[in-house]
Coordinates of C-alpha atoms and ligand atoms in Angstrom, one line a residue:
X12 CA 22.6 -1.9 31.3
X13 CA 21.6 -5.2 32.6
X14 CA 18.2 -5.7 34.7
X15 CA 17.8 -3.2 37.7
X16 CA 19.0 -4.9 41.1
X17 CA 16.5 -5.5 44.3
X18 CA 17.9 -6.5 47.4
X19 CA 15.4 -8.4 49.5
X20 CA 16.9 -8.5 53.8
X21 CA 15.8 -10.9 56.0
X22 CA 16.0 -14.5 53.6
X23 CA 13.5 -15.9 56.2
X24 CA 9.8 -16.8 55.1
X25 CA 8.7 -13.4 53.5
X26 CA 12.3 -12.6 52.0
X27 CA 12.8 -16.1 51.0
X28 CA 9.3 -15.8 49.1
X29 CA 10.1 -12.3 47.8
X30 CA 13.1 -13.4 45.9
X31 CA 11.5 -16.0 44.4
X32 CA 8.2 -13.9 43.3
X33 CA 11.1 -11.6 41.7
X34 CA 13.5 -13.7 40.1
X35 CA 10.4 -15.6 38.3
X36 CA 9.3 -12.7 36.5
X37 CA 12.8 -12.3 35.2
X38 CA 13.2 -8.8 35.2
X39 CA 15.2 -8.3 38.4
X40 CA 18.6 -9.2 39.5
X41 CA 17.9 -10.2 43.3
X42 CA 20.4 -10.3 45.7
X43 CA 19.2 -11.3 49.2
X44 CA 21.2 -10.9 52.5
X45 CA 20.3 -12.2 56.0
X46 CA 22.8 -12.3 59.1
X47 CA 22.7 -16.0 59.5
X48 CA 25.4 -17.6 57.8
X49 CA 24.4 -19.6 54.4
X50 CA 20.8 -19.5 54.7
X51 CA 20.6 -16.4 52.0
X52 CA 23.4 -18.1 50.0
X53 CA 21.7 -21.5 50.1
X54 CA 18.5 -20.1 48.8
X55 CA 20.1 -18.2 46.4
X56 CA 21.2 -20.6 44.8
X57 CA 18.2 -23.0 45.1
X58 CA 16.1 -20.6 43.1
X59 CA 18.9 -20.5 41.0
X60 CA 18.5 -23.8 40.2
X61 CA 15.4 -23.3 39.4
X62 CA 15.9 -20.7 36.8
X63 CA 16.4 -23.7 34.3
X64 CA 13.0 -25.4 34.8
X65 CA 11.1 -22.4 35.3
X66 CA 12.8 -20.4 32.1
X67 CA 14.3 -17.7 33.9
X68 CA 17.7 -16.4 33.8
X69 CA 17.9 -13.0 35.8
X70 CA 20.3 -13.5 39.1
X71 CA 20.1 -14.2 42.4
X72 CA 22.9 -13.9 44.4
X73 CA 23.1 -14.1 48.4
X74 CA 25.4 -12.9 51.2
X75 CA 25.8 -12.5 54.5
X76 CA 27.2 -8.5 54.1
X77 CA 26.0 -5.6 51.7
X78 CA 28.8 -5.2 49.3
X79 CA 26.5 -7.3 46.4
X80 CA 24.1 -4.3 47.1
X81 CA 25.7 -1.2 45.9
X82 CA 23.7 0.0 43.2
X83 CA 20.2 -1.2 44.4
X84 CA 16.9 0.2 42.7
X85 CA 14.9 -1.2 45.2
X86 CA 15.7 -3.1 48.7
X87 CA 12.7 -5.1 50.4
X88 CA 13.5 -5.1 54.6
X89 CA 11.8 -8.3 55.6
X90 CA 14.7 -8.6 58.8
X91 CA 13.7 -8.8 61.7
X92 CA 12.1 -10.9 65.1
X93 CA 9.0 -12.2 65.0
X94 CA 6.9 -12.1 68.0
X95 CA 7.3 -14.9 70.3
X96 CA 6.1 -16.1 74.2
X97 CA 7.6 -14.0 76.7
X98 CA 8.3 -11.0 74.3
X99 CA 6.3 -8.0 75.0
X100 CA 5.2 -5.8 72.1
X101 CA 7.3 -3.0 73.1
X102 CA 10.8 -5.4 73.4
X103 CA 9.8 -6.4 69.7
X104 CA 9.4 -3.0 68.5
X105 CA 12.9 -2.3 69.9
X106 CA 14.8 -4.9 68.4
X107 CA 13.2 -4.5 65.4
X108 CA 13.8 -0.9 64.9
X109 CA 17.6 -1.6 66.1
X110 CA 17.8 -4.5 63.4
X111 CA 15.6 -1.9 60.5
X112 CA 18.0 1.1 61.3
X113 CA 21.3 -0.8 61.2
X114 CA 19.9 -2.3 57.8
X115 CA 18.6 0.9 56.2
X116 CA 22.2 2.8 56.7
X117 CA 23.8 -0.4 55.1
X118 CA 22.0 -0.1 52.4
X119 CA 21.9 3.8 51.4
X120 CA 25.5 4.1 51.9
X121 CA 26.0 1.9 48.8
X122 CA 22.7 2.8 47.1
X123 CA 21.9 6.2 47.3
X124 CA 19.4 6.2 44.8
X125 CA 17.5 3.1 46.4
X126 CA 13.9 3.0 47.0
X127 CA 13.4 1.4 50.3
X128 CA 10.0 -1.2 51.0
X129 CA 9.8 -1.9 55.0
X130 CA 7.7 -5.3 55.4
X131 CA 9.0 -5.9 58.9
X132 CA 6.5 -5.2 62.0
X133 CA 5.3 -3.3 63.6
X134 CA 5.1 -1.7 59.9
X135 CA 4.4 2.5 60.5
X136 CA 6.7 3.0 63.1
X137 CA 9.7 0.3 60.9
X138 CA 8.8 3.1 57.5
X139 CA 9.3 5.6 60.5
X140 CA 12.6 4.4 61.4
X141 CA 14.2 4.0 58.4
X142 CA 13.1 7.2 56.9
X143 CA 14.9 9.1 59.9
X144 CA 17.8 6.8 60.1
X145 CA 18.6 7.1 56.3
X146 CA 17.3 10.3 55.8
X147 CA 15.5 9.5 52.0
X148 CA 12.9 11.7 51.0
X149 CA 9.3 10.6 52.0
X150 CA 8.4 9.2 48.7
X151 CA 11.5 7.1 48.8
X152 CA 10.4 4.7 51.7
X153 CA 7.4 2.8 52.1
X154 CA 5.8 0.1 53.7
X155 CA 4.1 -2.9 52.7
X156 CA 0.6 -3.3 54.6
X157 CA -2.3 -1.6 52.8
X158 CA -2.1 -4.0 49.4
X159 CA -2.1 -7.0 51.8
X160 CA -4.6 -5.6 53.8
X161 CA -7.0 -4.4 50.8
X162 CA -5.6 -8.4 49.2
X163 CA -7.2 -10.2 52.4
X164 CA -10.3 -8.0 52.0
X165 CA -10.8 -8.4 48.6
X166 CA -10.4 -12.4 48.9
X167 CA -13.1 -12.7 51.5
X168 CA -15.7 -10.9 49.6
X169 CA -15.0 -12.8 46.3
X170 CA -15.6 -15.8 48.4
X171 CA -18.5 -14.8 49.9
X172 CA -19.8 -13.4 47.0
X173 CA -18.7 -16.2 45.1
X174 CA -17.3 -13.7 42.4
X175 CA -13.7 -13.9 40.8
X176 CA -11.4 -11.6 43.1
X177 CA -10.4 -9.6 39.4
X178 CA -13.6 -7.9 39.9
X179 CA -13.5 -6.8 43.6
X180 CA -11.8 -3.8 44.3
X181 CA -11.2 -2.4 47.6
X182 CA -9.0 0.4 49.6
X183 CA -7.9 -0.2 53.0
X184 CA -6.1 2.4 55.0
X185 CA -4.8 3.5 58.2
X186 CA -2.3 1.5 59.9
X187 CA -1.7 -2.4 59.5
X188 CA -3.6 -4.7 61.9
X189 CA -6.1 -3.2 64.5
X190 CA -6.0 0.4 63.2
X191 CA -7.1 -0.4 59.5
X192 CA -9.8 1.5 57.9
X193 CA -11.4 -0.2 55.0
X194 CA -13.1 2.7 52.6
X195 CA -16.5 1.8 51.9
X196 CA -17.5 3.8 49.7
X197 CA -14.7 3.0 47.1
X198 CA -15.4 -0.8 47.8
X199 CA -17.0 -2.3 44.7
X200 CA -17.7 -5.2 42.8
X201 CA -17.6 -5.2 39.3
X202 CA -18.0 -1.1 40.1
X203 CA -20.7 -1.8 42.1
X204 CA -20.6 -0.8 46.3
X205 CA -19.9 -3.7 48.9
X206 CA -23.2 -2.5 50.6
X207 CA -25.2 -3.3 47.6
X208 CA -24.4 -6.7 47.6
X209 CA -24.1 -7.7 51.4
X210 CA -26.6 -6.7 54.6
X211 CA -24.5 -4.6 57.0
X212 CA -24.0 -7.5 59.6
X213 CA -22.2 -9.3 56.7
X214 CA -20.2 -6.8 55.9
X215 CA -19.0 -6.2 59.5
X216 CA -18.2 -9.5 59.8
X217 CA -15.8 -9.6 56.8
X218 CA -14.2 -6.4 57.9
X219 CA -13.4 -7.8 61.3
X220 CA -11.6 -10.9 59.6
X221 CA -9.8 -8.7 57.4
X222 CA -8.3 -6.8 60.2
X223 CA -7.7 -10.3 62.4
X224 CA -5.8 -11.8 59.3
X225 CA -2.6 -12.2 60.1
X226 CA -3.7 -13.3 63.6
X227 CA -5.8 -16.3 62.0
X228 CA -2.8 -17.6 60.1
X229 CA -0.8 -17.4 62.6
X230 CA -3.2 -19.4 64.9
X231 CA -3.1 -21.9 62.0
X232 CA 0.5 -22.1 61.4
X233 CA 1.8 -21.9 65.6
X234 CA 5.4 -21.4 64.7
X235 CA 5.3 -18.2 62.0
X236 CA 3.2 -16.1 60.4
X237 CA 1.8 -15.2 56.7
X238 CA 4.9 -14.9 53.8
X239 CA 2.7 -15.8 50.3
X240 CA 0.4 -12.8 50.6
X241 CA 2.8 -10.4 52.5
X242 CA 5.5 -11.7 49.8
X243 CA 2.6 -11.3 46.6
X244 CA 1.8 -7.3 48.0
X245 CA 5.9 -6.4 48.0
X246 CA 6.8 -7.7 45.1
X247 CA 3.5 -5.9 43.2
X248 CA 5.2 -3.0 44.7
X249 CA 8.4 -3.6 43.5
X250 CA 7.1 -4.3 40.1
X251 CA 5.1 -1.2 40.0
X252 CA 8.0 1.1 40.8
X253 CA 10.7 -0.4 38.8
X254 CA 8.3 -0.5 35.2
X255 CA 6.8 3.2 36.2
X256 CA 3.3 1.5 36.5
X257 CA 1.5 5.0 38.3
X258 CA -0.7 1.9 40.3
X259 CA -2.5 3.4 43.1
X260 CA -2.0 1.0 45.5
X261 CA -2.0 1.7 49.4
X262 CA 0.9 2.2 51.2
X263 CA 2.4 3.3 54.3
X264 CA 3.9 6.6 53.8
X265 CA 4.8 9.6 55.7
X266 CA 2.1 12.4 55.2
X267 CA 2.5 15.9 55.0
X268 CA -0.9 17.5 55.8
X269 CA -2.5 15.0 53.1
X270 CA -5.3 13.9 54.8
X271 CA -4.8 15.7 57.9
X272 CA -2.1 14.1 58.8
X273 CA 1.1 15.7 59.7
X274 CA 4.4 14.0 59.8
X275 CA 3.2 10.3 60.7
X276 CA 3.5 7.8 58.9
X277 CA 0.0 5.8 57.8
X278 CA -1.2 4.1 55.0
X279 CA -3.0 6.1 52.4
X280 CA -3.5 5.6 48.9
X281 CA -0.5 6.2 46.7
X282 CA 0.8 6.7 43.1
X283 CA 3.7 4.5 42.5
X284 CA 6.4 5.0 39.7
X285 CA 9.9 4.9 39.1
X286 CA 9.9 7.8 41.6
X287 CA 8.5 5.9 44.4
X288 CA 5.5 7.2 46.1
X289 CA 5.5 9.9 43.5
X290 CA 1.8 11.4 44.8
X291 CA -0.6 10.4 47.4
X292 CA -4.3 10.6 46.1
X293 CA -6.7 12.2 48.1
X294 CA -9.5 10.4 48.6
X295 CA -12.9 12.0 50.0
X296 CA -13.8 9.8 53.2
X297 CA -16.4 9.6 55.2
X298 CA -16.4 11.9 58.6
X299 CA -15.9 8.5 60.7
X300 CA -13.1 7.2 58.1
X301 CA -11.4 10.3 58.8
X302 CA -12.2 10.1 62.5
X303 CA -10.4 6.3 62.2
X304 CA -7.7 7.7 60.0
X305 CA -6.5 10.3 62.6
X306 CA -6.7 7.6 65.7
X307 CA -4.7 5.2 63.8
X308 CA -2.0 8.0 63.3
X309 CA -1.7 9.0 66.9
X310 CA -1.3 5.3 67.6
X311 CA 1.8 5.5 65.6
X312 CA 3.0 8.6 66.5
X313 CA 3.0 7.4 70.0
X314 CA 5.0 4.5 69.2
X315 CA 7.4 6.2 67.3
X316 CA 7.7 8.4 70.0
X317 CA 8.9 5.7 72.2
X318 CA 11.3 4.2 69.5
X319 CA 13.4 8.3 69.4
X320 CA 15.9 7.4 71.9
X321 CA 17.0 4.3 70.3
X322 CA 17.5 6.4 67.0
X323 CA 21.1 7.4 66.0
X324 CA 21.0 9.8 63.4
Ligands
LIG553 N1 20.1 -8.2 59.1 C1 19.7 -9.3 58.1 N2 18.9 -10.1 58.6 C2 18.4 -10.3 59.8 C3 18.9 -9.2 60.9 C4 19.6 -8.2 60.3 N3 20.2 -7.8 61.5 N4 18.1 -9.9 61.8 C5 17.3 -10.7 61.4 N5 17.3 -10.8 60.3 C6 16.5 -12.2 59.7 C7 16.3 -13.6 60.4 O1 18.0 -14.3 60.5 C8 15.5 -14.1 59.5 O2 16.1 -15.4 58.6 O3 15.6 -12.0 59.2 C9 14.8 -13.1 58.8 C10 13.2 -13.1 59.3 O4 12.5 -14.2 58.7 P1 11.6 -15.1 59.5 O5 11.8 -15.2 60.8 O6 11.2 -16.3 59.0 O7 10.1 -14.2 59.7 P2 9.5 -13.5 58.5 O8 8.3 -14.5 58.6 O9 10.1 -13.6 57.0 O10 9.1 -11.5 58.8 C11 9.9 -11.2 58.5 O11 8.4 -9.8 57.7 O12 5.3 -9.5 57.9 C12 6.6 -9.2 58.5 O13 6.1 -9.7 60.9 C13 7.0 -9.8 60.0 O14 8.6 -8.5 60.9 C14 8.4 -9.8 60.2 C15 9.0 -9.7 58.9

């Protein structure tokens, strides 16, 4: 039978690190794809040569094409251009929408059973594009954002309270970035609501820092964006799916009425298993949280409307 195959498209910072995290689990064979000649091959070779030291014998190959991706169970899509000076958000949106739709088409034609995990930004819109173009059912096209935003929030909370991250639970919903919605009632430390641990102003400062978590790292790195935590989050989603763990994690998926959102991709709690997003779990939200989620969905819907003319369906 062999190990399930996971393709990672984009062999840059996020893609390369995702491939590393996956191959180190020794449960999946990994195919790394990029348009730049030599880079996916070089990184795959380097990762293979770490196997004897790290103790894995899962296979990793690099390619500039898609032949090797045939029969992939999951594909993580990180390909795209990052934001640069002089490039507007709309330029980025159009460029990445074109890249993502080509990639999705190439993948699905060779792996009709694949589950897609999008990482390329703007995340929610890229999930929309990949789903529209691939025509895969909603439960097989997911976006990685909520796991990352929740992890950032958890790490800030743990540092503030000087407790282990293991004891901090958080659920960050909504769009990735400005419109994220931390669900406070379900943010707990060792089962105790966060509001009982911290005064409101400290709580709000941490929410703001989480919202700006990506930008804080971009400002420090100067030449790129975060990749250790994003790749960890993507690998956790792959594992939940391929090990059929039924984890409940926040992921970007198209809602069809859940949370009052119709036909729009937004971050919601999802049960992840071998079928992909097997169910959307509906939490009881406070009225302001529900309104924030609706605003988030409206912002995503507007951007999706703008990319529609670029899609070849
Ligand atoms: N097909 C395959 N790979 C491509 C394509 C394409 N059509 N277009 C670009 N790429 C590759 C680039 O060659 C590069 O190696 O995608 C890779 C992107 O890597 P980085 O520039 O290092 O970006 P990274 O930090 O990995 O972020 C990737 O994830 O978190 C998001 O906002 C981030 O959208 C960005 C994505």
